[in-house]
Amino acid sequence: MIGSAAIRVGLEAGPALAKSTEPQPIESKSASADTRDVQVVLTELLRREERVQEREDALVEREKALEIADRAIETRLIAMQEAEASLRATLAVADKAAETDLTRLTDVYQNMKPKDAAALFETMDPTFAAGFLSRMPPDAAAGVLAGLSPEVAYTISVVMAGRNANAPQE
């Protein structure tokens, strides 16, 4: 076996050793093909880099637009919150003024003679009249109801009794 290996090495190594060790020129066909392949790869890489750069630029622009939109939304939100606070203050003033007016008018009606107040309540809408009577002390309201016709007194009483019928019990 060793002999067979020596023969093979000798047969194949002999021609290799006989060749000169001088560098031989690379085949031009293979070199130009390799150069073309490298150029194609480089060109493709450059194109890809351009596309990536375009995408990156577009993302930067989009990010800037989103930042501007966020600032605008934040500004509008603050303005809306300020407007809401102002509206609440205005409504509170209006509610207080309305309550003051109702209290004053109720006081006027309860300080009238019951017979004179009854004449006014006789012409009022029953729901409107019930609102005033429910704000009066019971003795003043009783005096006004006593001066009304039975039909009007009954209608106002029904409205007063049913005002809170739909209110939650608990």
PDB file of C-alpha atoms in Angstrom:
ATOM      1  CA  MET A   1       0.000   0.000   0.000  1.00  0.00           C
ATOM      2  CA  ILE A   2       2.761   2.366   0.813  1.00  0.00           C
ATOM      3  CA  GLY A   3       4.349   1.607  -2.471  1.00  0.00           C
ATOM      4  CA  SER A   4       1.155   2.414  -4.339  1.00  0.00           C
ATOM      5  CA  ALA A   5       0.895   5.752  -2.551  1.00  0.00           C
ATOM      6  CA  ALA A   6       4.485   6.638  -3.422  1.00  0.00           C
ATOM      7  CA  ILE A   7       3.911   5.863  -7.097  1.00  0.00           C
ATOM      8  CA  ARG A   8       0.828   8.050  -7.225  1.00  0.00           C
ATOM      9  CA  VAL A   9       2.522  10.954  -5.516  1.00  0.00           C
ATOM     10  CA  GLY A  10       5.468  10.608  -7.838  1.00  0.00           C
ATOM     11  CA  LEU A  11       3.325  10.537 -10.940  1.00  0.00           C
ATOM     12  CA  GLU A  12       1.249  13.547  -9.959  1.00  0.00           C
ATOM     13  CA  ALA A  13       3.894  15.551  -8.139  1.00  0.00           C
ATOM     14  CA  GLY A  14       6.427  15.200 -10.915  1.00  0.00           C
ATOM     15  CA  PRO A  15       4.602  17.328 -13.488  1.00  0.00           C
ATOM     16  CA  ALA A  16       3.714  19.884 -10.805  1.00  0.00           C
ATOM     17  CA  LEU A  17       7.327  20.228  -9.762  1.00  0.00           C
ATOM     18  CA  ALA A  18       8.428  20.488 -13.360  1.00  0.00           C
ATOM     19  CA  LYS A  19       6.367  23.618 -13.877  1.00  0.00           C
ATOM     20  CA  SER A  20       8.105  26.896 -13.239  1.00  0.00           C
ATOM     21  CA  THR A  21       7.261  28.942 -10.168  1.00  0.00           C
ATOM     22  CA  GLU A  22       6.984  32.151 -12.129  1.00  0.00           C
ATOM     23  CA  PRO A  23       3.595  33.884 -11.881  1.00  0.00           C
ATOM     24  CA  GLN A  24       1.590  33.257 -14.924  1.00  0.00           C
ATOM     25  CA  PRO A  25      -0.817  35.828 -16.314  1.00  0.00           C
ATOM     26  CA  ILE A  26      -4.447  35.352 -15.299  1.00  0.00           C
ATOM     27  CA  GLU A  27      -6.640  34.500 -18.134  1.00  0.00           C
ATOM     28  CA  SER A  28      -8.124  37.733 -19.465  1.00  0.00           C
ATOM     29  CA  LYS A  29     -11.483  36.144 -20.109  1.00  0.00           C
ATOM     30  CA  SER A  30     -11.892  35.117 -16.478  1.00  0.00           C
ATOM     31  CA  ALA A  31     -10.567  38.456 -15.170  1.00  0.00           C
ATOM     32  CA  SER A  32     -12.947  40.535 -17.273  1.00  0.00           C
ATOM     33  CA  ALA A  33     -15.868  38.356 -16.219  1.00  0.00           C
ATOM     34  CA  ASP A  34     -14.904  38.803 -12.569  1.00  0.00           C
ATOM     35  CA  THR A  35     -14.568  42.581 -13.073  1.00  0.00           C
ATOM     36  CA  ARG A  36     -17.982  42.751 -14.700  1.00  0.00           C
ATOM     37  CA  ASP A  37     -19.524  40.736 -11.868  1.00  0.00           C
ATOM     38  CA  VAL A  38     -17.955  43.028  -9.287  1.00  0.00           C
ATOM     39  CA  GLN A  39     -19.191  46.108 -11.178  1.00  0.00           C
ATOM     40  CA  VAL A  40     -22.721  44.680 -11.356  1.00  0.00           C
ATOM     41  CA  VAL A  41     -22.664  43.966  -7.636  1.00  0.00           C
ATOM     42  CA  LEU A  42     -21.280  47.434  -6.865  1.00  0.00           C
ATOM     43  CA  THR A  43     -23.878  49.092  -9.106  1.00  0.00           C
ATOM     44  CA  GLU A  44     -26.657  47.144  -7.445  1.00  0.00           C
ATOM     45  CA  LEU A  45     -25.316  48.026  -4.001  1.00  0.00           C
ATOM     46  CA  LEU A  46     -25.179  51.715  -4.933  1.00  0.00           C
ATOM     47  CA  ARG A  47     -28.764  51.593  -6.204  1.00  0.00           C
ATOM     48  CA  ARG A  48     -29.876  49.883  -3.052  1.00  0.00           C
ATOM     49  CA  GLU A  49     -28.051  52.465  -0.951  1.00  0.00           C
ATOM     50  CA  GLU A  50     -29.833  55.252  -2.884  1.00  0.00           C
ATOM     51  CA  ARG A  51     -33.204  53.614  -2.252  1.00  0.00           C
ATOM     52  CA  VAL A  52     -32.415  53.200   1.430  1.00  0.00           C
ATOM     53  CA  GLN A  53     -31.323  56.843   1.620  1.00  0.00           C
ATOM     54  CA  GLU A  54     -34.557  57.952  -0.115  1.00  0.00           C
ATOM     55  CA  ARG A  55     -36.611  55.936   2.367  1.00  0.00           C
ATOM     56  CA  GLU A  56     -34.640  57.363   5.256  1.00  0.00           C
ATOM     57  CA  ASP A  57     -35.167  60.907   3.962  1.00  0.00           C
ATOM     58  CA  ALA A  58     -38.896  60.229   3.552  1.00  0.00           C
ATOM     59  CA  LEU A  59     -39.081  58.893   7.109  1.00  0.00           C
ATOM     60  CA  VAL A  60     -37.275  61.969   8.438  1.00  0.00           C
ATOM     61  CA  GLU A  61     -39.754  64.216   6.599  1.00  0.00           C
ATOM     62  CA  ARG A  62     -42.667  62.200   7.901  1.00  0.00           C
ATOM     63  CA  GLU A  63     -41.311  62.414  11.431  1.00  0.00           C
ATOM     64  CA  LYS A  64     -41.027  66.197  11.116  1.00  0.00           C
ATOM     65  CA  ALA A  65     -44.613  66.390   9.834  1.00  0.00           C
ATOM     66  CA  LEU A  66     -45.813  64.252  12.752  1.00  0.00           C
ATOM     67  CA  GLU A  67     -43.989  66.485  15.225  1.00  0.00           C
ATOM     68  CA  ILE A  68     -45.673  69.555  13.699  1.00  0.00           C
ATOM     69  CA  ALA A  69     -49.052  67.826  13.830  1.00  0.00           C
ATOM     70  CA  ASP A  70     -48.464  66.802  17.458  1.00  0.00           C
ATOM     71  CA  ARG A  71     -47.641  70.385  18.395  1.00  0.00           C
ATOM     72  CA  ALA A  72     -50.752  71.644  16.592  1.00  0.00           C
ATOM     73  CA  ILE A  73     -52.927  69.055  18.340  1.00  0.00           C
ATOM     74  CA  GLU A  74     -51.413  69.946  21.703  1.00  0.00           C
ATOM     75  CA  THR A  75     -52.048  73.652  21.060  1.00  0.00           C
ATOM     76  CA  ARG A  76     -55.649  72.990  20.063  1.00  0.00           C
ATOM     77  CA  LEU A  77     -56.186  70.745  23.065  1.00  0.00           C
ATOM     78  CA  ILE A  78     -54.942  73.465  25.402  1.00  0.00           C
ATOM     79  CA  ALA A  79     -57.168  76.019  23.663  1.00  0.00           C
ATOM     80  CA  MET A  80     -60.163  73.684  23.992  1.00  0.00           C
ATOM     81  CA  GLN A  81     -59.456  73.122  27.683  1.00  0.00           C
ATOM     82  CA  GLU A  82     -59.237  76.878  28.242  1.00  0.00           C
ATOM     83  CA  ALA A  83     -62.481  77.398  26.313  1.00  0.00           C
ATOM     84  CA  GLU A  84     -64.164  74.665  28.356  1.00  0.00           C
ATOM     85  CA  ALA A  85     -63.030  76.275  31.612  1.00  0.00           C
ATOM     86  CA  SER A  86     -64.291  79.645  30.402  1.00  0.00           C
ATOM     87  CA  LEU A  87     -67.618  78.132  29.367  1.00  0.00           C
ATOM     88  CA  ARG A  88     -67.993  76.433  32.739  1.00  0.00           C
ATOM     89  CA  ALA A  89     -67.347  79.738  34.487  1.00  0.00           C
ATOM     90  CA  THR A  90     -69.903  81.478  32.258  1.00  0.00           C
ATOM     91  CA  LEU A  91     -72.473  78.733  32.889  1.00  0.00           C
ATOM     92  CA  ALA A  92     -71.857  78.950  36.620  1.00  0.00           C
ATOM     93  CA  VAL A  93     -72.468  82.700  36.529  1.00  0.00           C
ATOM     94  CA  ALA A  94     -75.602  82.201  34.419  1.00  0.00           C
ATOM     95  CA  ASP A  95     -76.881  79.430  36.715  1.00  0.00           C
ATOM     96  CA  LYS A  96     -76.284  81.586  39.764  1.00  0.00           C
ATOM     97  CA  ALA A  97     -78.033  84.550  38.124  1.00  0.00           C
ATOM     98  CA  ALA A  98     -80.991  82.366  37.135  1.00  0.00           C
ATOM     99  CA  GLU A  99     -81.179  80.905  40.622  1.00  0.00           C
ATOM    100  CA  THR A 100     -81.052  84.398  42.111  1.00  0.00           C
ATOM    101  CA  ASP A 101     -83.853  85.529  39.804  1.00  0.00           C
ATOM    102  CA  LEU A 102     -86.010  82.497  40.677  1.00  0.00           C
ATOM    103  CA  THR A 103     -85.414  82.984  44.391  1.00  0.00           C
ATOM    104  CA  ARG A 104     -86.315  86.673  44.183  1.00  0.00           C
ATOM    105  CA  LEU A 105     -89.502  85.963  42.167  1.00  0.00           C
ATOM    106  CA  THR A 106     -90.481  83.153  44.542  1.00  0.00           C
ATOM    107  CA  ASP A 107     -90.031  85.555  47.454  1.00  0.00           C
ATOM    108  CA  VAL A 108     -92.258  88.085  45.686  1.00  0.00           C
ATOM    109  CA  TYR A 109     -95.017  85.486  45.129  1.00  0.00           C
ATOM    110  CA  GLN A 110     -94.894  84.167  48.693  1.00  0.00           C
ATOM    111  CA  ASN A 111     -95.014  87.695  50.138  1.00  0.00           C
ATOM    112  CA  MET A 112     -98.130  88.564  48.113  1.00  0.00           C
ATOM    113  CA  LYS A 113    -101.546  88.037  49.573  1.00  0.00           C
ATOM    114  CA  PRO A 114    -102.507  84.435  48.787  1.00  0.00           C
ATOM    115  CA  LYS A 115    -105.639  85.564  46.927  1.00  0.00           C
ATOM    116  CA  ASP A 116    -103.584  87.879  44.628  1.00  0.00           C
ATOM    117  CA  ALA A 117    -100.889  85.244  44.068  1.00  0.00           C
ATOM    118  CA  ALA A 118    -103.593  82.668  43.276  1.00  0.00           C
ATOM    119  CA  ALA A 119    -104.936  84.925  40.533  1.00  0.00           C
ATOM    120  CA  LEU A 120    -101.475  84.959  38.916  1.00  0.00           C
ATOM    121  CA  PHE A 121    -100.943  81.213  39.360  1.00  0.00           C
ATOM    122  CA  GLU A 122    -104.322  80.548  37.799  1.00  0.00           C
ATOM    123  CA  THR A 123    -102.983  81.894  34.464  1.00  0.00           C
ATOM    124  CA  MET A 124     -99.577  80.181  34.607  1.00  0.00           C
ATOM    125  CA  ASP A 125     -98.632  76.931  32.936  1.00  0.00           C
ATOM    126  CA  PRO A 126     -99.087  74.211  35.595  1.00  0.00           C
ATOM    127  CA  THR A 127     -95.466  73.029  35.341  1.00  0.00           C
ATOM    128  CA  PHE A 128     -94.196  76.590  35.729  1.00  0.00           C
ATOM    129  CA  ALA A 129     -96.510  77.249  38.668  1.00  0.00           C
ATOM    130  CA  ALA A 130     -95.513  73.961  40.317  1.00  0.00           C
ATOM    131  CA  GLY A 131     -91.881  75.045  40.190  1.00  0.00           C
ATOM    132  CA  PHE A 132     -92.617  78.199  42.170  1.00  0.00           C
ATOM    133  CA  LEU A 133     -94.935  76.524  44.652  1.00  0.00           C
ATOM    134  CA  SER A 134     -92.388  73.793  45.388  1.00  0.00           C
ATOM    135  CA  ARG A 135     -89.811  76.484  46.283  1.00  0.00           C
ATOM    136  CA  MET A 136     -92.152  78.261  48.697  1.00  0.00           C
ATOM    137  CA  PRO A 137     -92.530  77.361  52.346  1.00  0.00           C
ATOM    138  CA  PRO A 138     -95.456  74.952  52.790  1.00  0.00           C
ATOM    139  CA  ASP A 139     -97.748  77.478  54.518  1.00  0.00           C
ATOM    140  CA  ALA A 140     -97.323  80.064  51.733  1.00  0.00           C
ATOM    141  CA  ALA A 141     -97.834  77.416  49.031  1.00  0.00           C
ATOM    142  CA  ALA A 142    -100.957  76.145  50.819  1.00  0.00           C
ATOM    143  CA  GLY A 143    -102.425  79.656  50.884  1.00  0.00           C
ATOM    144  CA  VAL A 144    -101.891  80.050  47.119  1.00  0.00           C
ATOM    145  CA  LEU A 145    -103.278  76.578  46.321  1.00  0.00           C
ATOM    146  CA  ALA A 146    -106.347  77.300  48.461  1.00  0.00           C
ATOM    147  CA  GLY A 147    -107.105  80.376  46.348  1.00  0.00           C
ATOM    148  CA  LEU A 148    -106.927  78.449  43.026  1.00  0.00           C
ATOM    149  CA  SER A 149    -109.830  76.781  41.282  1.00  0.00           C
ATOM    150  CA  PRO A 150    -110.046  73.065  42.116  1.00  0.00           C
ATOM    151  CA  GLU A 151    -109.053  71.990  38.567  1.00  0.00           C
ATOM    152  CA  VAL A 152    -105.918  74.177  38.461  1.00  0.00           C
ATOM    153  CA  ALA A 153    -104.974  73.255  42.051  1.00  0.00           C
ATOM    154  CA  TYR A 154    -105.323  69.553  41.176  1.00  0.00           C
ATOM    155  CA  THR A 155    -103.238  69.887  37.986  1.00  0.00           C
ATOM    156  CA  ILE A 156    -100.440  71.744  39.789  1.00  0.00           C
ATOM    157  CA  SER A 157    -100.537  69.193  42.634  1.00  0.00           C
ATOM    158  CA  VAL A 158    -100.162  66.301  40.167  1.00  0.00           C
ATOM    159  CA  VAL A 159     -97.187  68.016  38.523  1.00  0.00           C
ATOM    160  CA  MET A 160     -95.581  68.638  41.928  1.00  0.00           C
ATOM    161  CA  ALA A 161     -96.157  65.042  43.031  1.00  0.00           C
ATOM    162  CA  GLY A 162     -94.737  63.578  39.834  1.00  0.00           C
ATOM    163  CA  ARG A 163     -91.666  65.825  39.508  1.00  0.00           C
ATOM    164  CA  ASN A 164     -89.295  63.393  41.166  1.00  0.00           C
ATOM    165  CA  ALA A 165     -91.096  60.168  40.294  1.00  0.00           C
ATOM    166  CA  ASN A 166     -88.316  59.140  37.891  1.00  0.00           C
ATOM    167  CA  ALA A 167     -85.468  60.037  40.266  1.00  0.00           C
ATOM    168  CA  PRO A 168     -83.317  57.080  41.439  1.00  0.00           C
ATOM    169  CA  GLN A 169     -84.386  55.705  44.796  1.00  0.00           C
ATOM    170  CA  GLU A 170     -80.878  54.762  45.907  1.00  0.00           C
TER     171      GLU A 170
END
